[in-house]
mmCIF file of C-alpha atoms in Angstrom:
data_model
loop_
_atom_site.group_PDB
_atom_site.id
_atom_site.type_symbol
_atom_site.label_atom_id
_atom_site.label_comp_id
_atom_site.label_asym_id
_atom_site.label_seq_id
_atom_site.Cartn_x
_atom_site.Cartn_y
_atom_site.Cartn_z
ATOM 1 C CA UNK A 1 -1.995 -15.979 -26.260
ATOM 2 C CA UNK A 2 -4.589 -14.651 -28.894
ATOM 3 C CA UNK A 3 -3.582 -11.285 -29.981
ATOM 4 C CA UNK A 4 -5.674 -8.255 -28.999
ATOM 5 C CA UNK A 5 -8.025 -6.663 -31.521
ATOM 6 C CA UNK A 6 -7.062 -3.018 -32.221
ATOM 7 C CA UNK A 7 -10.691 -1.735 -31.304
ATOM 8 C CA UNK A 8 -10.660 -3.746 -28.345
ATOM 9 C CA UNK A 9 -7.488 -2.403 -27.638
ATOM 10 C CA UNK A 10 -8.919 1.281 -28.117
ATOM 11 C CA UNK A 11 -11.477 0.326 -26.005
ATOM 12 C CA UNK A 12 -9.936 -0.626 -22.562
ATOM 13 C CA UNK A 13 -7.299 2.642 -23.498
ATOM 14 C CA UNK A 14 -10.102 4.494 -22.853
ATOM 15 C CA UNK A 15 -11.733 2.951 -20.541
ATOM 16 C CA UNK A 16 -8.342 2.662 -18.629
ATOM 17 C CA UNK A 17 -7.602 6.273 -19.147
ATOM 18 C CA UNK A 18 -11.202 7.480 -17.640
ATOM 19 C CA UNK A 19 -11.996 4.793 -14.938
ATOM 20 C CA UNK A 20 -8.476 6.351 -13.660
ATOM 21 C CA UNK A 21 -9.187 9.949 -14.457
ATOM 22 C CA UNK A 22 -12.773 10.315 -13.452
ATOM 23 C CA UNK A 23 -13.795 7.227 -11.512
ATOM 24 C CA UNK A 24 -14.866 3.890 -12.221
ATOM 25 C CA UNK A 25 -19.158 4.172 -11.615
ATOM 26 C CA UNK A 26 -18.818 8.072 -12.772
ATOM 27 C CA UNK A 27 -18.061 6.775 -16.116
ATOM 28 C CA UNK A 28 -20.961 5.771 -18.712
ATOM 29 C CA UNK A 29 -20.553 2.830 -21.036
ATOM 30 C CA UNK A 30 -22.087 5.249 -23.499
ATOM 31 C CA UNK A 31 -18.865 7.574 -23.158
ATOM 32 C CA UNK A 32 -16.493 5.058 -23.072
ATOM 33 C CA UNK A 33 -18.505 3.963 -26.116
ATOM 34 C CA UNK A 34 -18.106 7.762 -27.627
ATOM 35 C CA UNK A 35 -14.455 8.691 -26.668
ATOM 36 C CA UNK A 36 -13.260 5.666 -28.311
ATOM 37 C CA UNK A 37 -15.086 6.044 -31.624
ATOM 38 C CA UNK A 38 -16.771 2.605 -31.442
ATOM 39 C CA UNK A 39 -20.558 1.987 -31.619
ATOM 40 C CA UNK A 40 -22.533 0.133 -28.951
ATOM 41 C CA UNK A 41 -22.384 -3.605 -31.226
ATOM 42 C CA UNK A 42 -18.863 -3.255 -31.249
ATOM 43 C CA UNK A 43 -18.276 -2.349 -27.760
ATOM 44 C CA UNK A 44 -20.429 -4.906 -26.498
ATOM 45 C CA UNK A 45 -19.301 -7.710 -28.969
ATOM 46 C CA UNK A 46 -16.186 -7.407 -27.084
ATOM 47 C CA UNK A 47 -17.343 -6.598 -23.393
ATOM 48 C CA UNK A 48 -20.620 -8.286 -22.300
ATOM 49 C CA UNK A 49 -21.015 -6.044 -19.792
ATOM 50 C CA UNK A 50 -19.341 -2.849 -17.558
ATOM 51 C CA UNK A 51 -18.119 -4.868 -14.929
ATOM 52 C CA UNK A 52 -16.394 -7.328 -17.628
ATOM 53 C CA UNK A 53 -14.453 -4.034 -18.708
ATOM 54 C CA UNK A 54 -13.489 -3.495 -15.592
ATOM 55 C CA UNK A 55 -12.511 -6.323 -14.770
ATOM 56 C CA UNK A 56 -10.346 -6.259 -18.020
ATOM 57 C CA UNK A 57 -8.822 -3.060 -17.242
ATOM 58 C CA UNK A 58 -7.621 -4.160 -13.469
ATOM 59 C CA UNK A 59 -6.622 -7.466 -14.820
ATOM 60 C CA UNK A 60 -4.283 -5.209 -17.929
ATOM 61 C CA UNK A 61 -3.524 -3.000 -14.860
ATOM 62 C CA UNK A 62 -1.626 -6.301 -12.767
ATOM 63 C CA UNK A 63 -0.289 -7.675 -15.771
ATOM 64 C CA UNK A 64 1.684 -4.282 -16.452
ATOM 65 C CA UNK A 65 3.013 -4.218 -12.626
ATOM 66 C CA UNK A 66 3.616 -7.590 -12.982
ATOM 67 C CA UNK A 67 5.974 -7.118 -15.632
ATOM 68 C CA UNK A 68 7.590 -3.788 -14.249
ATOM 69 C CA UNK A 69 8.497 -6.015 -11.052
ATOM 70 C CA UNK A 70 10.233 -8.560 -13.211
ATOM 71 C CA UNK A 71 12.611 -5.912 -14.013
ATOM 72 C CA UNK A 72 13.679 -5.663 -10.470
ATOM 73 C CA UNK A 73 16.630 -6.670 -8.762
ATOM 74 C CA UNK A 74 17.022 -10.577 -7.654
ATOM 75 C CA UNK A 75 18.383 -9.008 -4.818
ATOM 76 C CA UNK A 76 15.456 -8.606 -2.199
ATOM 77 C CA UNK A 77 16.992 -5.682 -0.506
ATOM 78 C CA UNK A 78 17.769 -4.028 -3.723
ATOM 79 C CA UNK A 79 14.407 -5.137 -5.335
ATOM 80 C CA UNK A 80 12.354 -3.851 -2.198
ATOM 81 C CA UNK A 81 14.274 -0.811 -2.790
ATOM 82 C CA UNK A 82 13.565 0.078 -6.434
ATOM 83 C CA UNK A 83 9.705 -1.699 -5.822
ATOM 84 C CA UNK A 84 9.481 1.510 -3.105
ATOM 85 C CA UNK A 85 11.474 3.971 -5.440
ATOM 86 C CA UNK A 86 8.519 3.782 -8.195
ATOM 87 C CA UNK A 87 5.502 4.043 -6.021
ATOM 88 C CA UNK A 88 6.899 7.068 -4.528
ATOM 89 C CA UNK A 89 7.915 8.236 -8.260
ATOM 90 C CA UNK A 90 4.291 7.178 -9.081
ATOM 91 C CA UNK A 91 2.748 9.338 -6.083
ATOM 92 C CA UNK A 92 4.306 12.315 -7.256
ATOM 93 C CA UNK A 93 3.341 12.108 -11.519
ATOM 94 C CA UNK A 94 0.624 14.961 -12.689
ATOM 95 C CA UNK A 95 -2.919 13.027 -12.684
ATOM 96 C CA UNK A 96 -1.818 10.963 -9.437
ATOM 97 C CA UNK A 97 -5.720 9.332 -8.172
ATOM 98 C CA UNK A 98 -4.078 6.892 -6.188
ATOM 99 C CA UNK A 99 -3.637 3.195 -6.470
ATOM 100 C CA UNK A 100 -6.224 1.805 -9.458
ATOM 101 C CA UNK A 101 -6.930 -1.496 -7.338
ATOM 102 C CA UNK A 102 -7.441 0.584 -3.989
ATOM 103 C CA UNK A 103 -9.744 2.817 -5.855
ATOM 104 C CA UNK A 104 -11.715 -0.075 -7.487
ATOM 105 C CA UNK A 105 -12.518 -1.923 -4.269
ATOM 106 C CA UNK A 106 -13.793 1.582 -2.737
ATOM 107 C CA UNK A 107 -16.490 1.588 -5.867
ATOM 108 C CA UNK A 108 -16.995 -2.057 -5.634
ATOM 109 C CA UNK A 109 -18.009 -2.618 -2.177
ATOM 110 C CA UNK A 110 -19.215 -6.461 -2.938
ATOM 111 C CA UNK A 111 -16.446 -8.801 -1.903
ATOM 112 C CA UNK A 112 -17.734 -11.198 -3.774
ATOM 113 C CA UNK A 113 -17.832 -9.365 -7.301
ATOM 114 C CA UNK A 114 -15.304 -9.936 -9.830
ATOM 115 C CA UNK A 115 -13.815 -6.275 -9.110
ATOM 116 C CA UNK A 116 -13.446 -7.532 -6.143
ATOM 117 C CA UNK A 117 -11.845 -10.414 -7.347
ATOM 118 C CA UNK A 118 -9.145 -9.633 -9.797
ATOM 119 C CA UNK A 119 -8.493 -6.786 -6.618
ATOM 120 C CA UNK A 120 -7.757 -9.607 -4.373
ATOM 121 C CA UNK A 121 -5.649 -11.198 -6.652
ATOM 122 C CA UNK A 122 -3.514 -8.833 -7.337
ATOM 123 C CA UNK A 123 -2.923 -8.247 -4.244
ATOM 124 C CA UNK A 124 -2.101 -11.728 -2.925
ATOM 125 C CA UNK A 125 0.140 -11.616 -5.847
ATOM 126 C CA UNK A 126 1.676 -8.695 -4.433
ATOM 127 C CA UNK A 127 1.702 -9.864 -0.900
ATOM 128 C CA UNK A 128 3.795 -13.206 -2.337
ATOM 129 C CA UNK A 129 6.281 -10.804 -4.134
ATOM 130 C CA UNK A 130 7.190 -8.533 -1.120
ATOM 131 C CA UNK A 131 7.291 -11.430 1.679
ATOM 132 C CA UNK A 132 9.284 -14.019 -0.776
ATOM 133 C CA UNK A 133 11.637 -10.845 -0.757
ATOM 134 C CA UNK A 134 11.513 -10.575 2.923
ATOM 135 C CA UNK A 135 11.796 -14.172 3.380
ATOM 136 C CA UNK A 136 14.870 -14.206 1.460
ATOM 137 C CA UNK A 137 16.219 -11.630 4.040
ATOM 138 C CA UNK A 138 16.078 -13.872 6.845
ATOM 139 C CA UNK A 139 13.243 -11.854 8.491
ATOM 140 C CA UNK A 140 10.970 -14.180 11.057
ATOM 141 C CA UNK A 141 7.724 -13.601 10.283
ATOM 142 C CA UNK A 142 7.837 -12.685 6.427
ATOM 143 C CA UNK A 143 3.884 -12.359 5.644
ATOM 144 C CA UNK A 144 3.518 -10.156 8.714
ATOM 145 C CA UNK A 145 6.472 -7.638 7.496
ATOM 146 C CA UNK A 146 5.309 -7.832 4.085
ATOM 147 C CA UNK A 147 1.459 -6.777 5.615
ATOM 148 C CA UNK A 148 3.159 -3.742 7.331
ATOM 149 C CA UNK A 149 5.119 -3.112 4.130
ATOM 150 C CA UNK A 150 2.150 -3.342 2.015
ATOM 151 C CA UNK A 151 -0.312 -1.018 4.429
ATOM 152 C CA UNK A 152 2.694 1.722 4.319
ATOM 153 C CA UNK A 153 2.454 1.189 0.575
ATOM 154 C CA UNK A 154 -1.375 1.911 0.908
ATOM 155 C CA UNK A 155 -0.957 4.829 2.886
ATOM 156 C CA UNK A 156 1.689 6.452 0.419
ATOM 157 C CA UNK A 157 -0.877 5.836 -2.166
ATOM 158 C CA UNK A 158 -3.278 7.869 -0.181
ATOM 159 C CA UNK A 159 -0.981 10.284 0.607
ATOM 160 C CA UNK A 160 0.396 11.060 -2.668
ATOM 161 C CA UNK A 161 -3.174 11.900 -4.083
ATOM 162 C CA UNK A 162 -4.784 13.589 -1.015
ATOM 163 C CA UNK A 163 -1.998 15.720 0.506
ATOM 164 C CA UNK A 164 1.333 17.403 -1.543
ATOM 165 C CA UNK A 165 3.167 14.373 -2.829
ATOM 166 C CA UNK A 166 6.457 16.244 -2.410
ATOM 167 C CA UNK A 167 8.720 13.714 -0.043
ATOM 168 C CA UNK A 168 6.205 10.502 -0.338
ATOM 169 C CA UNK A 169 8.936 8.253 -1.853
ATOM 170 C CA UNK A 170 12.108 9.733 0.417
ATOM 171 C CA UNK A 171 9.269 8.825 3.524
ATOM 172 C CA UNK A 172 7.998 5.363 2.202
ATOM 173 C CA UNK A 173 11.495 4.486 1.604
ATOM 174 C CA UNK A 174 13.039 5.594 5.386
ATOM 175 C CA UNK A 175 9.420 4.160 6.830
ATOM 176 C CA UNK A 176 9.775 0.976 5.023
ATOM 177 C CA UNK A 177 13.722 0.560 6.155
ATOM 178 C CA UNK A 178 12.508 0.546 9.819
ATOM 179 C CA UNK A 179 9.974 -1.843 9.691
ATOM 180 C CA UNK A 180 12.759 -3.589 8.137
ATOM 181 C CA UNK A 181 15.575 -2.928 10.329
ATOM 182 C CA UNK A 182 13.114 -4.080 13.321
ATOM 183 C CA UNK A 183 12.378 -7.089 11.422
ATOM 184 C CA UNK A 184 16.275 -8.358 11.074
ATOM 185 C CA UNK A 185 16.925 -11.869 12.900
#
């Protein structure tokens, strides 16, 4: 893998740090442009277009949950544990907006875009981490438990930025042990 240019770098930082902050399509390629000391060649050298940023910062956005779930537990129980103890820590940091992939298919209402895209794939990805997990524990129908897993995960997201995030991970956790407990063979 070709090593990242430092301006390009600087670049998606920023652009990571405002598409989260402020919104994806309230955010100007001019400011992006501005707040990371670049000029317009440069930026553009680098990112053909808006949407290819974007598309760079979801895809930097799955590779650094990807590689935060390879620290988790083999075991599934434990690893479906500590997966739901971080997105419940997550829901509760200052600056919570929710979940970046969530938020980027609200702005990017065109299935077929390539928002839309690297969304889906990380989330497939996502869906094949939680029901191999399940799987593992024996549960019958592991895509369907890993579906109701995955919309309670949604809804935490939610939760934690609309409403007082106090007690989302202590409820995600207890939720996601009963869909688990009625999933048991």
């Amino acid at each position: 893998m070709a090593t990242q240019s430092p301006v390009r770098g600087r670049i998606l930082d920023t652009a990571a740090f405002l598409f989260y902050s402020e919104g994806i399509r309230a955010v100007s390629a001019d400011r992006i442009i501005a707040d990371a000391h670049t000029t317009k060649v440069t930026f553009y050298r680098h990112f053909r277009t808006k949407e290819d940023l974007v598309v760079a910062y979801l895809q930097d956005q799955s590779a650094r949950v990807r590689a935060a779930a390879g620290q988790l537990s083999a075991d599934p129980c434990t690893g479906l544990l500590q997966l739901a103890e971080a997105m419940g820590a997550e829901a509760c940091v200052p600056g919570f907006r929710g979940c970046p992939f969530i938020n980027a298919a609200a702005e990017y209402p065109d299935a077929g875009s390539p928002v839309r895209g690297v969304v889906r794939d990380h989330r497939q990805w996502l869906h094949t981490e939680v029901s191999g997990r399940i799987a593992q524990l024996g549960a019958a129908r592991p895509g369907d438990v890993a579906d109701q897993l995955l919309m309670l995960r949604d809804g935490a997201m939610v939760h934690g930025y609309v409403a007082d995030p106090a007690g989302v991970s202590a409820s995600l956790i207890s939720a996601g042990r009963a869909i688990l407990a009625a999933a048991a063979p």
